[in-house]
Short mmCIF file of C-alpha atoms in Angstrom, two decimals:
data_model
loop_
_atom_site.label_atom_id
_atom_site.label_comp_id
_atom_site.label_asym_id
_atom_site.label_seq_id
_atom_site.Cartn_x
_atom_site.Cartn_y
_atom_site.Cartn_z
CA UNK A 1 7.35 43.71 -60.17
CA UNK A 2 10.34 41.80 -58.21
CA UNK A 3 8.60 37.97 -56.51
CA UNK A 4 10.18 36.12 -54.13
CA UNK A 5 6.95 34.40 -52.89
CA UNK A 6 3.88 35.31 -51.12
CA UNK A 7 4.34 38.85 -49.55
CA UNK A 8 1.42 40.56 -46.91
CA UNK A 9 2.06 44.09 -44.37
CA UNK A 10 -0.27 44.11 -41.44
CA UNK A 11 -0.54 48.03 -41.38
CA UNK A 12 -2.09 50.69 -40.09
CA UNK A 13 -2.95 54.10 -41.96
CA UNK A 14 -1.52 56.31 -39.66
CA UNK A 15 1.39 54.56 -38.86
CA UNK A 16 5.19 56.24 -40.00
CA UNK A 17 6.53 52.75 -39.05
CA UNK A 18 4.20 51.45 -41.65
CA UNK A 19 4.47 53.69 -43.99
CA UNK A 20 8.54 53.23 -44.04
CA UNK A 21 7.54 49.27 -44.99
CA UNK A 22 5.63 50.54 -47.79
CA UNK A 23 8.42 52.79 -48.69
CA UNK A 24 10.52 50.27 -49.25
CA UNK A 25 8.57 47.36 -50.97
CA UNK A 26 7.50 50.32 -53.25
CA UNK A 27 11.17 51.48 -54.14
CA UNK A 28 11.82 47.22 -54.75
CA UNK A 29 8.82 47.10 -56.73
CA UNK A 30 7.65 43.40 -54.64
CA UNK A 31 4.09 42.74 -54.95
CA UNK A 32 2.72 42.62 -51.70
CA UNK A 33 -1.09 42.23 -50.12
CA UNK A 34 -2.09 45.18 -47.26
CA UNK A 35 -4.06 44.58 -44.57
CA UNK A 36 -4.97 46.81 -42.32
CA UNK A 37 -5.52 46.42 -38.56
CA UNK A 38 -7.92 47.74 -36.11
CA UNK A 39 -5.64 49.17 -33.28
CA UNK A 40 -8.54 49.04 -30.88
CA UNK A 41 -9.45 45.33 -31.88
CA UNK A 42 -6.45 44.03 -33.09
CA UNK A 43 -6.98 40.41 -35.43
CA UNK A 44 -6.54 37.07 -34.33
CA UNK A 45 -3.93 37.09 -37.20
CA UNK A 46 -1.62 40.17 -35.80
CA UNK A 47 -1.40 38.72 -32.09
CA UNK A 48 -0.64 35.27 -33.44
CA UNK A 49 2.29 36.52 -36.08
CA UNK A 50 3.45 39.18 -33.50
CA UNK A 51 2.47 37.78 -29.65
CA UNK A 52 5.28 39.81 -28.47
CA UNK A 53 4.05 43.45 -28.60
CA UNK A 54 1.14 43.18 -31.00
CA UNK A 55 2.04 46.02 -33.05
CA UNK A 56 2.09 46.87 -36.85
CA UNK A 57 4.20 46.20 -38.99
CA UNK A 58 4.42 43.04 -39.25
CA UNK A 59 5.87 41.51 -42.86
CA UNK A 60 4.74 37.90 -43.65
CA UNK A 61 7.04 36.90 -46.12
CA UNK A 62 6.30 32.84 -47.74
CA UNK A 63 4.14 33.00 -44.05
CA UNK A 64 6.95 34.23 -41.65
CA UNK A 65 6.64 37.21 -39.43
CA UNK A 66 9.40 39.72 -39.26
CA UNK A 67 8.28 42.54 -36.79
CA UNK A 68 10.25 46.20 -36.23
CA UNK A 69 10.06 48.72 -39.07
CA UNK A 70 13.82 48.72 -39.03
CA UNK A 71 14.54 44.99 -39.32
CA UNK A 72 11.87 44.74 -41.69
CA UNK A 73 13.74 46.98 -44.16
CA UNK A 74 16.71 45.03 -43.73
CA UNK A 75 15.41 42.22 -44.13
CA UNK A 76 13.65 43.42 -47.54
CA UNK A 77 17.09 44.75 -48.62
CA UNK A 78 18.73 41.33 -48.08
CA UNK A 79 16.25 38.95 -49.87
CA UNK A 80 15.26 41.38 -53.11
CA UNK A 81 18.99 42.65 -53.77
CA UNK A 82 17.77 45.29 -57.00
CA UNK A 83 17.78 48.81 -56.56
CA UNK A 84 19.56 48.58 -53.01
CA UNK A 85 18.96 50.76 -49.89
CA UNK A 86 21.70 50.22 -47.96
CA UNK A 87 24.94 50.99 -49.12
CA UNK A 88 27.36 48.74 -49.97
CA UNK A 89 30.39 49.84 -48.14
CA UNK A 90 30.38 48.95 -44.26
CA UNK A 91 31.66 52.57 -43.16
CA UNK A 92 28.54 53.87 -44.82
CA UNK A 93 26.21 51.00 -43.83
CA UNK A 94 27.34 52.11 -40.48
CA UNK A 95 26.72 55.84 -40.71
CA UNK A 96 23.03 54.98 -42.35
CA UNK A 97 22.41 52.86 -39.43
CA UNK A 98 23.73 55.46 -36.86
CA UNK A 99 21.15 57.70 -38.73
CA UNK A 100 18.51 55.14 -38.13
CA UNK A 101 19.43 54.63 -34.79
CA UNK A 102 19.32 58.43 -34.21
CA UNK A 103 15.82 58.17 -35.04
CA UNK A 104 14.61 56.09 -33.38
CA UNK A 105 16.16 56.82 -29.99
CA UNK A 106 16.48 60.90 -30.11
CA UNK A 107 13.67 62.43 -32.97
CA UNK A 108 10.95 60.32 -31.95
CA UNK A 109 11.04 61.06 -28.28
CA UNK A 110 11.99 64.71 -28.83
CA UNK A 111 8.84 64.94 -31.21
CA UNK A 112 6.74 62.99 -28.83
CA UNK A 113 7.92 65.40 -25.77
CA UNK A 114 6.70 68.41 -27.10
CA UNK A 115 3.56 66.64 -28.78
CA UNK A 116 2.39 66.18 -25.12
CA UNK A 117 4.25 68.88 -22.97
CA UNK A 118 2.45 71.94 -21.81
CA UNK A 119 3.59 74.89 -20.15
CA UNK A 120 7.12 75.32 -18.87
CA UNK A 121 7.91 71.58 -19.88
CA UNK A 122 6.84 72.78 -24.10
CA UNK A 123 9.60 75.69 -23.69
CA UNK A 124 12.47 72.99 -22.52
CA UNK A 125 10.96 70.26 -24.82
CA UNK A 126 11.16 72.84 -28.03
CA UNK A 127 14.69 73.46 -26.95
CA UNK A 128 15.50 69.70 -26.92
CA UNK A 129 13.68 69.24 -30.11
CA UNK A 130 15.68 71.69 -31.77
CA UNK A 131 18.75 70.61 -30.58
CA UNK A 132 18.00 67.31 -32.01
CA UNK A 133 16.96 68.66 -35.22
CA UNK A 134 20.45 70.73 -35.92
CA UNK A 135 22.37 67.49 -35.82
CA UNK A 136 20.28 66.62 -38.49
CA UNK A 137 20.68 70.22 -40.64
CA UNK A 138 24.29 69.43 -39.60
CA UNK A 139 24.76 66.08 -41.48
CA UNK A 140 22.81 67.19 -44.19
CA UNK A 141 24.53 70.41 -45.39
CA UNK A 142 25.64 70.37 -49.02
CA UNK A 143 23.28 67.05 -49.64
CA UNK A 144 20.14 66.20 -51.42
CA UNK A 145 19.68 62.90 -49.12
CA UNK A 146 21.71 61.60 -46.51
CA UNK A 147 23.29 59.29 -48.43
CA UNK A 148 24.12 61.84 -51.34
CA UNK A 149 22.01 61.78 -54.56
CA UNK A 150 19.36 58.96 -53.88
CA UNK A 151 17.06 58.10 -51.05
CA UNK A 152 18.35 55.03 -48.77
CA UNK A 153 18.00 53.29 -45.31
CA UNK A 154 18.32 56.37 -43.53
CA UNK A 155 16.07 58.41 -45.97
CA UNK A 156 13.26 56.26 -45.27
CA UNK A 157 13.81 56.05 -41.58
CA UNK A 158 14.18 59.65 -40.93
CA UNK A 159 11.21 60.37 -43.56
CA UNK A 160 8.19 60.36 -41.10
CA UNK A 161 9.63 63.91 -39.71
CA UNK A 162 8.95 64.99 -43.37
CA UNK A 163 5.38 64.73 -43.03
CA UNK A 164 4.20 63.51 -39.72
CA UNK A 165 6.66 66.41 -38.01
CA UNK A 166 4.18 68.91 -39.56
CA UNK A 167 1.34 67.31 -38.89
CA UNK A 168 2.60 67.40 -35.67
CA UNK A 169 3.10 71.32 -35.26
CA UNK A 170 -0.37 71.66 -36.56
CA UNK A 171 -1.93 69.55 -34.24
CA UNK A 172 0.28 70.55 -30.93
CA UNK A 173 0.67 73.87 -32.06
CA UNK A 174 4.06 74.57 -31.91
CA UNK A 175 6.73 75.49 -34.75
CA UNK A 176 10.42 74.13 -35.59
CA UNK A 177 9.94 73.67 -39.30
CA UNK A 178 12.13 76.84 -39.59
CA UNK A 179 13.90 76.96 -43.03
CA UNK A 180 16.60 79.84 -41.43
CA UNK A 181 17.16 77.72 -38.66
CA UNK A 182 17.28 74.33 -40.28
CA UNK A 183 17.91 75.07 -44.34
CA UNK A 184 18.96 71.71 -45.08
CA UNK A 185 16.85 69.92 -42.78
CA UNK A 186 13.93 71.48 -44.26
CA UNK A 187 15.10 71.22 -47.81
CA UNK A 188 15.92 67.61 -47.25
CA UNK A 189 12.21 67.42 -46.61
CA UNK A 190 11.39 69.18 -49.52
CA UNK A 191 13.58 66.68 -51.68
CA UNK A 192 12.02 63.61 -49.57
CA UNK A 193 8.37 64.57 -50.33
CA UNK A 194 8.85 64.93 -54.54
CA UNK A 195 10.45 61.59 -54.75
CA UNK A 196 7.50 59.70 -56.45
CA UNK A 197 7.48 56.63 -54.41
CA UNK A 198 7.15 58.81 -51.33
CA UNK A 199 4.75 61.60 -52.79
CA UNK A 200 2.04 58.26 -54.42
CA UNK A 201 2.35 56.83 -50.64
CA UNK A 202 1.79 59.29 -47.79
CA UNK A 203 -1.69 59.47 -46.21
CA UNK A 204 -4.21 61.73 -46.98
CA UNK A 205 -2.64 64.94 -44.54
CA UNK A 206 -6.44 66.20 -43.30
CA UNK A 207 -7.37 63.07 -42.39
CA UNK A 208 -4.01 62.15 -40.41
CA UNK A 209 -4.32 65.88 -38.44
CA UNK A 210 -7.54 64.77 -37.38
CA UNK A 211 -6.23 61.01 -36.49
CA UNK A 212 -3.52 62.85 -34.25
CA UNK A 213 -5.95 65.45 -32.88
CA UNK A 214 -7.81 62.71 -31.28
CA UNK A 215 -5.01 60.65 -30.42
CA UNK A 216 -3.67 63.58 -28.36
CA UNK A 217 -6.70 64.79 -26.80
CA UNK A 218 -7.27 61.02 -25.43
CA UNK A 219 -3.91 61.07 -24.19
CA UNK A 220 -3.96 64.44 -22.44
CA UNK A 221 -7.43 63.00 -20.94
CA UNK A 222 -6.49 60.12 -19.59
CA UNK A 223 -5.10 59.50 -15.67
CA UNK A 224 -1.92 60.00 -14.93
CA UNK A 225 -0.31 57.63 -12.62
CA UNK B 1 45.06 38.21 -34.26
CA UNK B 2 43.16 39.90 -37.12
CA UNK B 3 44.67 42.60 -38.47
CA UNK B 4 42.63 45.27 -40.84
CA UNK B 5 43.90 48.95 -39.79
CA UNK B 6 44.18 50.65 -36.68
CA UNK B 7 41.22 50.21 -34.14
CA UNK B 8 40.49 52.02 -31.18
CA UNK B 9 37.92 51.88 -28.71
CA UNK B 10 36.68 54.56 -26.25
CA UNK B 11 34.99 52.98 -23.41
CA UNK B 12 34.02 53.25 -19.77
CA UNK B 13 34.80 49.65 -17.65
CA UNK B 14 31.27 49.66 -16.10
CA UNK B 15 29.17 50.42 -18.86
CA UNK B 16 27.40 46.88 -20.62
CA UNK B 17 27.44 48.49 -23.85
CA UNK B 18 30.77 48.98 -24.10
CA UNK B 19 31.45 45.52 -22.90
CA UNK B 20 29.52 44.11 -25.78
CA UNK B 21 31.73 45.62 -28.21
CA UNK B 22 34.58 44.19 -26.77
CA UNK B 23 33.16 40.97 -26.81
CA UNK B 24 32.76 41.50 -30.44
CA UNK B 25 35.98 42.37 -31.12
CA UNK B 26 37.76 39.22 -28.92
CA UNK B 27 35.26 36.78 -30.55
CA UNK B 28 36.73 38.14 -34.00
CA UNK B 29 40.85 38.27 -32.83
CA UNK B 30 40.81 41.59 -33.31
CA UNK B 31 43.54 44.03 -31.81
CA UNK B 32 42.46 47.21 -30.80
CA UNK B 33 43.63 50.17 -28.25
CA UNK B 34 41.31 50.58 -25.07
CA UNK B 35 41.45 53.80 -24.15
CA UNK B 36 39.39 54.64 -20.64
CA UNK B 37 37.25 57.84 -20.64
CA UNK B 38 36.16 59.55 -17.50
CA UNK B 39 32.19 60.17 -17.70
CA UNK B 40 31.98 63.12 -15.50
CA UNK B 41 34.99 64.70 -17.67
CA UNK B 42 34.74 63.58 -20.66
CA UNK B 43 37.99 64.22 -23.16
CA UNK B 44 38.84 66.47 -26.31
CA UNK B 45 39.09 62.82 -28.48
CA UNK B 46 35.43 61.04 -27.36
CA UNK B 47 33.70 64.81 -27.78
CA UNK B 48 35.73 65.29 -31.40
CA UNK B 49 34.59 61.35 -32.51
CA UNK B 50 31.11 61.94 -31.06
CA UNK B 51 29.87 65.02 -31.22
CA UNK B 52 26.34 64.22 -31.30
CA UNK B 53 26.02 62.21 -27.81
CA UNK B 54 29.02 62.23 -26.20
CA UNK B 55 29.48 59.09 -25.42
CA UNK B 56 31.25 55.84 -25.29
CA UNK B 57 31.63 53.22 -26.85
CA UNK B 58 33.44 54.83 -29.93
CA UNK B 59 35.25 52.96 -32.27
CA UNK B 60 37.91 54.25 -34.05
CA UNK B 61 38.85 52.00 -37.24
CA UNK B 62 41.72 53.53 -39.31
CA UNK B 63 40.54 57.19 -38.22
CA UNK B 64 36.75 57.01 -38.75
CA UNK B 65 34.52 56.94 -35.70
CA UNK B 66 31.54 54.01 -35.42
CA UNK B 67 29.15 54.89 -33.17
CA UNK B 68 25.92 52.62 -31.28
CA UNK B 69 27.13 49.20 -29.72
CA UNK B 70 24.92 47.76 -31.97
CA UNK B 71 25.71 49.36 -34.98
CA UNK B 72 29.72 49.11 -34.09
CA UNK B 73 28.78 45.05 -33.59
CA UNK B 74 27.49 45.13 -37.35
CA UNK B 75 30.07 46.99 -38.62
CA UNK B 76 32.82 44.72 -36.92
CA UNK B 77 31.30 41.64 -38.00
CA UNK B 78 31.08 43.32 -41.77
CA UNK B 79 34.47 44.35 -41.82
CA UNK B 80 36.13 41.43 -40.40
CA UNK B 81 33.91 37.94 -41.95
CA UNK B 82 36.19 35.10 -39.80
CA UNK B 83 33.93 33.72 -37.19
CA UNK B 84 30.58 35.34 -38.40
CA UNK B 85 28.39 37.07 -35.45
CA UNK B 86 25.07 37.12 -37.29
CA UNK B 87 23.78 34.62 -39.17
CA UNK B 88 23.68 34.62 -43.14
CA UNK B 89 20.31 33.45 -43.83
CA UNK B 90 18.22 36.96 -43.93
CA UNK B 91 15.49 35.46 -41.95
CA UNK B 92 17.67 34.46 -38.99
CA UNK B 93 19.65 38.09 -39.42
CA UNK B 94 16.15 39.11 -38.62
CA UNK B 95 15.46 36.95 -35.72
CA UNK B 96 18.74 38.38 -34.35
CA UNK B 97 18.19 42.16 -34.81
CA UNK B 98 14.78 41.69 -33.82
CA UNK B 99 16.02 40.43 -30.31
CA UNK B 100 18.57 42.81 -30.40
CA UNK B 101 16.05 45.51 -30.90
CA UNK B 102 13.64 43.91 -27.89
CA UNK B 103 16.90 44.18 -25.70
CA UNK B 104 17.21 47.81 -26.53
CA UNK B 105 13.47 48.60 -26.71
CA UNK B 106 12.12 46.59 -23.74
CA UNK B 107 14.45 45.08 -21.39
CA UNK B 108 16.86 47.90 -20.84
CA UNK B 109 13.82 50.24 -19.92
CA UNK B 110 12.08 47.32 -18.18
CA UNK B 111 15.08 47.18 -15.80
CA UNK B 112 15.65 50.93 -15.10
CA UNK B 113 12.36 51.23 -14.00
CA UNK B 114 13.07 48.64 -11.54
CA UNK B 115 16.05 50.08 -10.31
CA UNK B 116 14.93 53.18 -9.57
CA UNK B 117 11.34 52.53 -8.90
CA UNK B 118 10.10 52.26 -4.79
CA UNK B 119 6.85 51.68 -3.07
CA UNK B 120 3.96 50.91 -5.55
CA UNK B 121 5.27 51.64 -8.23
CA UNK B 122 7.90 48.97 -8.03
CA UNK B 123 5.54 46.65 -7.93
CA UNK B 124 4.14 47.69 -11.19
CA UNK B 125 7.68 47.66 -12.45
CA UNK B 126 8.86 44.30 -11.74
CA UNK B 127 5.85 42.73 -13.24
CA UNK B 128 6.79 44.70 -15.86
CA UNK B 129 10.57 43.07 -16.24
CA UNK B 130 8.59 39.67 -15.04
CA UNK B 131 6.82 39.83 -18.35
CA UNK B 132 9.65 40.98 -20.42
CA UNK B 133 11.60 38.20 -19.30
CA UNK B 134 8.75 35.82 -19.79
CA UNK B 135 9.41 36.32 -23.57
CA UNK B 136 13.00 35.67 -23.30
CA UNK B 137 12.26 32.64 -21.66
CA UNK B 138 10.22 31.49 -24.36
CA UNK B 139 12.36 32.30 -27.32
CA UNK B 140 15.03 30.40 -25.31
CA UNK B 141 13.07 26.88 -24.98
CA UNK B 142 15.37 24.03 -25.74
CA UNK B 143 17.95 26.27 -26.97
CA UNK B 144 22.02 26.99 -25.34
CA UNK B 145 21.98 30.21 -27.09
CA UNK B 146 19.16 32.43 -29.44
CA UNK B 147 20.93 31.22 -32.79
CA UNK B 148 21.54 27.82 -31.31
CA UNK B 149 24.87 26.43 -30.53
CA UNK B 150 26.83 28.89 -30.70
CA UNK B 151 26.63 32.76 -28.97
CA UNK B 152 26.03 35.27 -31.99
CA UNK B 153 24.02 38.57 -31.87
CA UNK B 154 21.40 38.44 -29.72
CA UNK B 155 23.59 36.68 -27.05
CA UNK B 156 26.18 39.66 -27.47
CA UNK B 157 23.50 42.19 -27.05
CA UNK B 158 21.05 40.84 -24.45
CA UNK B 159 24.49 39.72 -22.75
CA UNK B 160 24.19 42.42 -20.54
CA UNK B 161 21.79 40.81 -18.98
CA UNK B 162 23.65 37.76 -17.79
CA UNK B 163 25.81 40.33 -15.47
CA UNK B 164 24.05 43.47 -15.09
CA UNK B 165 20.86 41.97 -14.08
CA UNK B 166 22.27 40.23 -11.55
CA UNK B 167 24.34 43.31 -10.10
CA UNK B 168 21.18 45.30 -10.22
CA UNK B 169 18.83 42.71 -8.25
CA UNK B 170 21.56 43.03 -5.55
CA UNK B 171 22.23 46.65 -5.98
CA UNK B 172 18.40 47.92 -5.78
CA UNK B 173 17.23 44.81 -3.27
CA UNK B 174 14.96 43.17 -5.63
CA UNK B 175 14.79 39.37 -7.37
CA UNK B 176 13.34 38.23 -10.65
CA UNK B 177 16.18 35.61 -11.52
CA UNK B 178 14.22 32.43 -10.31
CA UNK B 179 15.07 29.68 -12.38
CA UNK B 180 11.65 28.06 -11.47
CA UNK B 181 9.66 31.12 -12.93
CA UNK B 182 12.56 31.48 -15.94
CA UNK B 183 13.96 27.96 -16.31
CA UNK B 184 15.55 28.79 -19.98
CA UNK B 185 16.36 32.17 -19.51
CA UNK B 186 18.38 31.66 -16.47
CA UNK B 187 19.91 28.65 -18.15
CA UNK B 188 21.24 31.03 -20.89
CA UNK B 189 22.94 33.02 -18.36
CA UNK B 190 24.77 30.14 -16.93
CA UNK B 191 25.75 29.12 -20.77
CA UNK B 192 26.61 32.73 -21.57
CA UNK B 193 29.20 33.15 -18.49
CA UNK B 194 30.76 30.11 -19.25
CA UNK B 195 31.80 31.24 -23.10
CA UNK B 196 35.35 32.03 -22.37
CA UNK B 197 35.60 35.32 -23.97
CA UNK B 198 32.75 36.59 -21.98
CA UNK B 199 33.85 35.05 -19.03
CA UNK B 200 37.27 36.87 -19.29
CA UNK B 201 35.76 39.92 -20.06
CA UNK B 202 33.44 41.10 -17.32
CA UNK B 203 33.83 44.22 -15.01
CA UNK B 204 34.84 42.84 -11.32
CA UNK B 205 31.74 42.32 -9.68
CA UNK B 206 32.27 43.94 -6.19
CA UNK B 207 33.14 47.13 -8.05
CA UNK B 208 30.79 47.18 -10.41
CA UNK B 209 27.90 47.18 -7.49
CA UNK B 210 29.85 49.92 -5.68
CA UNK B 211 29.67 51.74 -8.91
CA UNK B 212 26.04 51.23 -9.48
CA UNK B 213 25.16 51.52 -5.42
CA UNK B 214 26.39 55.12 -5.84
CA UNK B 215 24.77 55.83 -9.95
CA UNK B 216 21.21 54.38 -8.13
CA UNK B 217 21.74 56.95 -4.92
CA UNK B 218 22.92 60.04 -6.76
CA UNK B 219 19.95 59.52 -9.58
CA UNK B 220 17.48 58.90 -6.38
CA UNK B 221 18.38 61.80 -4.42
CA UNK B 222 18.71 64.24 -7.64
CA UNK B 223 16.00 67.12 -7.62
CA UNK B 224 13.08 65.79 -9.75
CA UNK B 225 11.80 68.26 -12.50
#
């Protein structure tokens, strides 16, 4: 196990952005304490490491908060040095980042669209979603990861739409996962999900459909304004 | 001037991402080829560099197209190590991309919704931004710029801000920039404008609100779906 002081995750089960921390303290090997965090009654400790938006992750590394899933992993790769996740060369660093990036501001809104839509809005979100997703089968043709032979930055980033996308289509009821539409895209997935780090440290799948079923019934319920 | 290949950049003279990149690159000395793309008709070279989005800024370093302000700003500032944009100790790299991130996240959506936002729902909105900026103003106490002394990261991303803001309070009739409700944050601005290379490298005002006069009423009167 790598040290480099006193290492805690305020996490939540559920969570992809959590579970991409995990990822990569696993991958390092750093000993780290979990705690995990009532979303409905957050802890005194959460709001006072992360006033901003109160939200998990939060890494408290020698007792200093870094917040955002993303800069989190950075910062992991830039204090514990071993068995690297971002590449070395800039060019790269910058294509892993666009990848990140990419996540962040087209998947995650794509998958979130059709999550909620209904009707006439599904059809056009579907269409959107797989738009998004060919980019994706795009980069990846010919490769096991997106980096090449090992999982890296953007691995871990894009690696929630290896499981929570399918949780997803179960819950919503809808279907992109198509391996003749998106062959490497899927089999990216495929090679995401054996990697042993990933497979020990996803969360139990019935449990998380029935997490989202709720979470997406409440959110249907609720007023609109 | 730094040399270090061939660099081009694709931009668009209103847009504040764009403008943050060439901040970047002047801070650092570094030549480079502006090249002006037409939004509404966009050309062969900005759809061949960036397939996935389309759009600008692209920068082309010896061939290879960077893509994301912020992930071009990284790249730059890897590439080219003279007169370092973020800091080296990993925690304060983490600070920066974290306020980067909140920029991105928060205060870019925060704004939009401002802009385009009438009756009630403005209301709503600019208590929104009012909060949003709140933080700013806080992370700003007793400080010139977010790193200190000196304008790195942050300043380069949030910079947007110190203009844009501005343009849109007069464009869309509303005010949040009270330097009695946002003492440090308003401060900043006045520091920021004054750093010569931003200074020297701002859109011309008066155009840049007839630009965004005519972007607000062409988004307002569009058929909503």
């Amino acid at each position: 196990m790598a040290s480099g002081g006193e290492v805690k995750l305020f996490g939540m089960w559920a969570s992809p952005a959590v579970r991409r921390v995990e990822w990569a303290l696993k991958l390092k090997g750093i000993e780290y304490e979990y705690i995990e965090e009532d979303i409905s009654n957050k802890s005194k400790d959460l709001v006072k490491y992360n006033p901003i938006n109160k939200q998990v992750p939060v890494l408290l590394h020698n007792g200093k908060p870094i917040i955002e899933s993303l800069v989190i992993i950075e910062y992991i790769d830039e204090v514990w040095k071993h068995n690297p996740i971002l590449p070395k060369d800039p060019y790269e660093r910058a294509m892993a980042r666009f990848w990140a990036t990419y996540s962040e501001d087209k998947c995650r809104g794509a998958v979130r669209e059709v999550f909620f839509a209904e009707g006439e809005k599904r059809v056009k979100a579907i269409k959107c979603l797989e738009e998004t997703l060919r980019a994706l089968d795009e980069e990846l043709k010919g490769k096991k990861f997106f980096g090449g032979e090992n999982i890296g930055f953007s691995d871990l980033v894009l690696g929630w739409m290896a499981f929570w996308l399918g949780v997803s289509e179960e819950v919503a009821s809808f279907e992109v996962l198509d391996p003749k539409k998106f062959p490497w895209f899927t089999s990216w997935i495929d090679n995401f999900l054996k990697v042993p780090v990933i497979k020990e440290n996803l969360p139990p799948r019935d449990k998380t459909v029935e997490f989202f079923h709720s979470y997406r019934r409440l959110h249907l319920a609720a007023p609109k304004c």
